[in-house]
Structure formats: structure tokens, C-alpha cells
Coordinates of C-alpha atoms in Angstrom, one line a residue:
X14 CA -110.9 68.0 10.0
X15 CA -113.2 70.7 9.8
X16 CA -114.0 69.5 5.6
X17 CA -114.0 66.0 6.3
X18 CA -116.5 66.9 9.0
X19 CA -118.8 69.0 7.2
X20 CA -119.1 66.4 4.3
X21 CA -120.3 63.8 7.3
X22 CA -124.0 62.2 6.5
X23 CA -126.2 64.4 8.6
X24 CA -124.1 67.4 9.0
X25 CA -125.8 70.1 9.7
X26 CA -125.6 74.1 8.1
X27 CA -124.0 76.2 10.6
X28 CA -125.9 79.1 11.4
X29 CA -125.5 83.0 13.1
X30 CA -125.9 81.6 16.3
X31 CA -123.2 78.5 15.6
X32 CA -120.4 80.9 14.6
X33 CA -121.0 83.5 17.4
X34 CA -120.6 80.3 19.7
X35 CA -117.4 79.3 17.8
X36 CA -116.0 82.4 18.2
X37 CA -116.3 82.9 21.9
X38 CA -115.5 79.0 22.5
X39 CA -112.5 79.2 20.4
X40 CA -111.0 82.8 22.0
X41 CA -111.7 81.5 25.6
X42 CA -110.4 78.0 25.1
X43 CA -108.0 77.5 22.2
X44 CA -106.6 81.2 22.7
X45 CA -107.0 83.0 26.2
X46 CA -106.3 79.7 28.4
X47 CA -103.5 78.7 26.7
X48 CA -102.2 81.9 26.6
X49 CA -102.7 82.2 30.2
X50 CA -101.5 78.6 30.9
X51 CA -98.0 79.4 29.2
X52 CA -97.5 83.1 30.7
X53 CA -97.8 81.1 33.9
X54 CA -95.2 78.5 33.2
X55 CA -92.6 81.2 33.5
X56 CA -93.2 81.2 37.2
X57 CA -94.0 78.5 38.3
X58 CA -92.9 74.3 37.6
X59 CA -95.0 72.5 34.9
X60 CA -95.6 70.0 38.0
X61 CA -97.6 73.0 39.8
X62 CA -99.0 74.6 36.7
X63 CA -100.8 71.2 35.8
X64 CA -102.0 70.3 39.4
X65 CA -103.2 74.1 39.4
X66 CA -104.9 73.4 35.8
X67 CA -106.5 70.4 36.3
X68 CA -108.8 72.2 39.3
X69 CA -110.6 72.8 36.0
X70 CA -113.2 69.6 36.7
X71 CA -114.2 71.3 40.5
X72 CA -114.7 74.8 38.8
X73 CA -117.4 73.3 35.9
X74 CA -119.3 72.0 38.7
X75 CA -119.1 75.6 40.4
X76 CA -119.8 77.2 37.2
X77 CA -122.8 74.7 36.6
X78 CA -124.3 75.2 40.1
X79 CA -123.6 79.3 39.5
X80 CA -124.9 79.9 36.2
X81 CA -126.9 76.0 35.2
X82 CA -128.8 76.5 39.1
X83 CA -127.6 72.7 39.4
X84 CA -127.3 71.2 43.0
X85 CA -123.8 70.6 45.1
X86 CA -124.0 67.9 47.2
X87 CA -121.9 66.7 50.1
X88 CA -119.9 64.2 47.6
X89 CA -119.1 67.3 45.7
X90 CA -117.8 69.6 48.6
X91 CA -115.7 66.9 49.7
X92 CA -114.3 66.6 46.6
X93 CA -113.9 70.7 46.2
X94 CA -112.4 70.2 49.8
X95 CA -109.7 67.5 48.5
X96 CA -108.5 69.1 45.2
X97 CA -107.7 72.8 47.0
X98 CA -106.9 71.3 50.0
X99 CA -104.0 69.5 47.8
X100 CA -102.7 72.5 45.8
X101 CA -102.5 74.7 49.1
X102 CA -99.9 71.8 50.5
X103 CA -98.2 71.8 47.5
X104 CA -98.3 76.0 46.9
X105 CA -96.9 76.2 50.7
X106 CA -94.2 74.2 50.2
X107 CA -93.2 75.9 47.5
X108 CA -93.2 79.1 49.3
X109 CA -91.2 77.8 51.8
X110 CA -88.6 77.4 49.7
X111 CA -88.9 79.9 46.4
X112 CA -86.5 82.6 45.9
X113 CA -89.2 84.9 44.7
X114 CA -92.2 84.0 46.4
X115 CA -93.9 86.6 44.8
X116 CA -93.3 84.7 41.1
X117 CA -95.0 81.6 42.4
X118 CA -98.1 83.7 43.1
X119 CA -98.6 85.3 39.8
X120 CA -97.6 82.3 38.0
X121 CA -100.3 80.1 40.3
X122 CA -102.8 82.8 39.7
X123 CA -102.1 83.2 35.4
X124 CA -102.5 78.8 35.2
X125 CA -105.4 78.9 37.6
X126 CA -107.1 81.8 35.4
X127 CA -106.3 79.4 32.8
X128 CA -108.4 76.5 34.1
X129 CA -110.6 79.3 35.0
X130 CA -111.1 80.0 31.0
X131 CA -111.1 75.9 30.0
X132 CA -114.2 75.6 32.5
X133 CA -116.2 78.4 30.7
X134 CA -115.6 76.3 28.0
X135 CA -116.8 73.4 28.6
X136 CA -119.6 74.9 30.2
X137 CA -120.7 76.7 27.5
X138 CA -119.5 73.9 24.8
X139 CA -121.9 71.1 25.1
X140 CA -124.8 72.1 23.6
X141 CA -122.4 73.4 20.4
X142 CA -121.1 70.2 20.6
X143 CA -124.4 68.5 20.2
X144 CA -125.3 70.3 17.1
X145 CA -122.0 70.4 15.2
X146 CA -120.3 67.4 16.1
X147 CA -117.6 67.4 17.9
X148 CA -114.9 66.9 15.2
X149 CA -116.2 69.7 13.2
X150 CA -116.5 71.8 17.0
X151 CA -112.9 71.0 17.7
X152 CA -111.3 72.1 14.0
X153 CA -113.4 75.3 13.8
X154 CA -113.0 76.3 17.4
X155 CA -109.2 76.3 17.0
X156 CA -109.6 77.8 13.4
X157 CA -111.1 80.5 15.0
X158 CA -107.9 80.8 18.0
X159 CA -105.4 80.9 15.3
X160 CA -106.9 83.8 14.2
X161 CA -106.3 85.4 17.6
X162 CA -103.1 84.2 17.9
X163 CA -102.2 85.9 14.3
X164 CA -103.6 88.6 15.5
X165 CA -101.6 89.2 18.3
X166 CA -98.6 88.7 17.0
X167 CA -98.9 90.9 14.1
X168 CA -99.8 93.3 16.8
X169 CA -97.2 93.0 19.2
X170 CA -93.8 91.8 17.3
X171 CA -91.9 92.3 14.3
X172 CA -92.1 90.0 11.4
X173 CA -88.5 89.8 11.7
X174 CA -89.5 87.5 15.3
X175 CA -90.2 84.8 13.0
X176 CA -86.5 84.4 12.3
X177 CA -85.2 82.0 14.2
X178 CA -83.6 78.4 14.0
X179 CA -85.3 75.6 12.2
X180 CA -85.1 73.2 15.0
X181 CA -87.5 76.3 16.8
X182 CA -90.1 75.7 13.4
X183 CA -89.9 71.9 13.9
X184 CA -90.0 71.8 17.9
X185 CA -93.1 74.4 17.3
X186 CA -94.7 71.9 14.4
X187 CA -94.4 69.0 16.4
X188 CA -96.4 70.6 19.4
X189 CA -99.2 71.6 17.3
X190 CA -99.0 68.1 15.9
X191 CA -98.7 65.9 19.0
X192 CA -99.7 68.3 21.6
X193 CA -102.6 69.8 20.0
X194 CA -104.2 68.3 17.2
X195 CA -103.8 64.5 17.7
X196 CA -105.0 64.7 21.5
X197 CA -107.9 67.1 20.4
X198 CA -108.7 64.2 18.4
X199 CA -107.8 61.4 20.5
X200 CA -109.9 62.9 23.2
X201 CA -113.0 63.3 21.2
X202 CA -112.7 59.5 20.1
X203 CA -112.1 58.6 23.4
X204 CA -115.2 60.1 24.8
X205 CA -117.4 58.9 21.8
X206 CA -116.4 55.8 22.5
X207 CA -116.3 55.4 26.5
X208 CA -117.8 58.1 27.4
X209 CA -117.2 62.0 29.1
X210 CA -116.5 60.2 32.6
X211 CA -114.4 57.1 31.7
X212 CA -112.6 59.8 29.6
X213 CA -111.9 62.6 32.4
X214 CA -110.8 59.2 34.7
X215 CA -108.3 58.1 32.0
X216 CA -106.9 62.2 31.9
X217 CA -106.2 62.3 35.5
X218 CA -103.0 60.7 34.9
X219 CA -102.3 64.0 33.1
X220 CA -100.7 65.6 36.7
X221 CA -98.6 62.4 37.7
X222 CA -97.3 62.0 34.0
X223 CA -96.4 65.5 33.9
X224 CA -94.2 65.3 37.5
X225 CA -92.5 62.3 36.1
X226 CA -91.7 64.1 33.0
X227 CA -91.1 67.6 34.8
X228 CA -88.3 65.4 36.5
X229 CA -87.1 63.5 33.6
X230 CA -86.6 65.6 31.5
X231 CA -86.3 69.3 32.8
X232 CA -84.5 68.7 36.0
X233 CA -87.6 69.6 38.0
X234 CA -87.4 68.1 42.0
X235 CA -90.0 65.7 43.1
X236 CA -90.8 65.6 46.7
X237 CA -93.0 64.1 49.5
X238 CA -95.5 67.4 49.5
X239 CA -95.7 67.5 45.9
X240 CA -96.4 64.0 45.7
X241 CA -99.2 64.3 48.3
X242 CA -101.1 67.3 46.8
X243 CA -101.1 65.4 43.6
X244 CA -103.2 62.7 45.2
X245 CA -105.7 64.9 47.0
X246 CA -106.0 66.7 43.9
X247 CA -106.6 63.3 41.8
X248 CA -109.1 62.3 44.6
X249 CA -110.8 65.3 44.6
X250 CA -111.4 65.0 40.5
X251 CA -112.5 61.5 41.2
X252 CA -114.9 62.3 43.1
X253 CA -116.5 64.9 40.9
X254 CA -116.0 62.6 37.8
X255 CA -117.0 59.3 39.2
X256 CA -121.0 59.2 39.3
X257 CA -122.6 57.7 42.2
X258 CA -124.1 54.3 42.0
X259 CA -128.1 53.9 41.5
X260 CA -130.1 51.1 43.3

């Protein structure tokens, strides 16, 4: 991706400043949050861990007002009210009834430091976007995380770790196939093609795909609280997502 970018008509030379921007893009993103996201998914359900992630739309528009000076309005604090309102139903009912309630915290708190990192990012990503492209962003930003992710595991485990069953080489390939690089991709069409809001709209699905699977697959129990936090948390994105109408 990142060759066939470059080779694009109008590519541009990446400079000092574009690979400084990489760097930090790809650690926070492609690296840190999904580090994060699966330390946390030995806590917690991957039902909570993506309602707790995808909080990541009301922290960009923190972020923004923070650190872009832009203006929150009262559509915006609704929505703020909505999506936390919906994860504290869902995080008390879990409480109520975890063995270790002191799991489910660290767990919430690793996923939500996790969205935490992906909102940085996609603060800080548009205007790297606009220069590079976003294929040729996307393929050097998670160049740049697999360096990391080398890194760390050269650092931290024995090259004798990489011995395990082939079905643990193909179950790991496919993820970076069908997890990683074909939504990457998918994504970045999507939004070239209906736009950043249409995009983010289609996405919120992401929560209510991922309790159906959680349950489908892995055994994971659906019920009446978690269902509920889901929606207020899906209303909430709306909200920030959805642009008002002009007259």
C-alpha cells in the first residue's frame, strides 16, 4: 500500500516534519491503543470493551474544544450526557454481578485509555492525512507500529515464544488480514467516497455487531442493561456525528 501509494499522480515527498508525524501517529494509534485495548480484554467482555471504546467520537470533540479552542454546544453535551450515561448502566450492572469487581475496573480503565489514545489520533491525524493521502498515511503509520510491536517483543520474550501451533500463525495472519488491513482500507474508501460522517454512522453498528458476536460465538450473556447502554451510547455518537441541519 504504502508503494502503490507513493507512485500515485501528485504524491507528494515526505519530509522531517511528515515522518516525525508518522511516528507519533503510528505509536499512539496502531501500537499503544491496541495494546491497551487488548490488555483490557482480559478483564472485561468484548461487549463492554467496545461500548467503552467507541466513547472515542465524544473524547475528539473534548480533545478538539481542549486543545483546537472549538465550541461545545448544548447538542454536544447532550450527546456527552447519553454516551457516559450509557456505559455507567452498563459498568453497574456488571459490578453487581462480577466475581472480581476490581478486574472490571482495570479492564474498563486499560479499553477506555485505549479510546483515550485513538482520539489523540485522529485529532492530530487530519492535517497528515491531507498531505500524504490517506492510503499512503494508513500503510506508513502501521509500518511504523510494527516496529514497536517488534520491539517489544524482542524485549520482553524469548524467541523460543514464537513456537507455537500453526493454527496460532494462521488465526494471527488472518487478523492482520481481515481485522486490520482490509478494514484500514475499507474505511478509508468508505470515507473518500461518503464522507467522515456517513462513515462514523455506518461504524456504530460496531457495538451491536460485537454483542451479537460476543454471544455467538464466545458464550458471552446478553441482557436488558447491556442492551440499553448500547443504545444511549449509539445515540450519544449520533449526536456528535450527525451535523445539524442549515436553513
Amino acid at each position: 500500500m504504502a508503494w502503490w501509494a507513493s507512485r500515485a499522480t501528485g504524491a507528494k515527498p515526505m519530509d522531517r516534519r511528515d515522518w516525525l508525524a508518522l511516528t507519533w501517529l503510528g505509536f499512539v494509534r496502531y501500537y499503544l491503543a491496541s495494546l491497551l485495548d487488548f490488555l483490557g480484554l482480559n478483564y472485561i467482555s468484548a461487549a463492554l470493551e467496545r461500548l467503552v471504546l467507541f466513547l472515542y467520537p465524544t473524547m475528539v470533540v473534548l480533545l478538539s474544544a481542549a486543545l483546537l479552542k472549538e465550541r461545545i454546544g448544548f447538542r454536544v453535551v447532550l450527546a456527552l450526557v447519553l454516551s457516559y450515561a450509557g456505559i455507567l448502566l452498563v459498568f453497574a450492572h456488571d459490578l453487581a454481578f462480577a466475581g472480581e469487581p476490581r478486574a472490571l475496573w482495570v479492564g474498563g480503565a486499560l479499553v477506555f485509555a485505549s479510546a483515550f489514545c485513538y482520539a489523540l489520533y485522529l485529532v492530530g491525524a487530519a492535517p497528515v492525512i491531507a498531505r500524504l493521502g490517506s492510503l499512503r498515511f494508513i500503510a506508513w503509520a502501521t509500518l511504523v507500529s510494527t516496529v514497536f510491536v517488534i520491539g517489544q517483543f524482542a524485549a520482553t520474550q524469548p524467541l523460543a515464544a514464537l513456537a507455537v501451533p500453526a493454527s496460532i500463525h494462521l488465526l494471527s495472519l488472518a487478523m492482520a488480514i481481515c481485522s486490520t488491513v482490509l478494514p484500514t482500507y475499507l474505511v478509508a474508501e468508505a470515507i473518500k467516497r461518503i464522507g467522515s460522517n456517513r462513515t462514523s454512522l455506518v461504524g456504530s453498528l460496531g457495538p451491536l455487531f460485537t454483542i451479537w458476536l460476543g454471544w455467538w460465538i464466545l458464550g458471552e450473556p446478553v441482557h436488558v442493561a447491556q442492551l440499553a447502554g448500547a443504545a444511549l451510547v449509539l445515540a450519544g455518537v449520533t449526536l456528535v456525528t450527525l451535523k445539524p441541519k442549515r436553513v
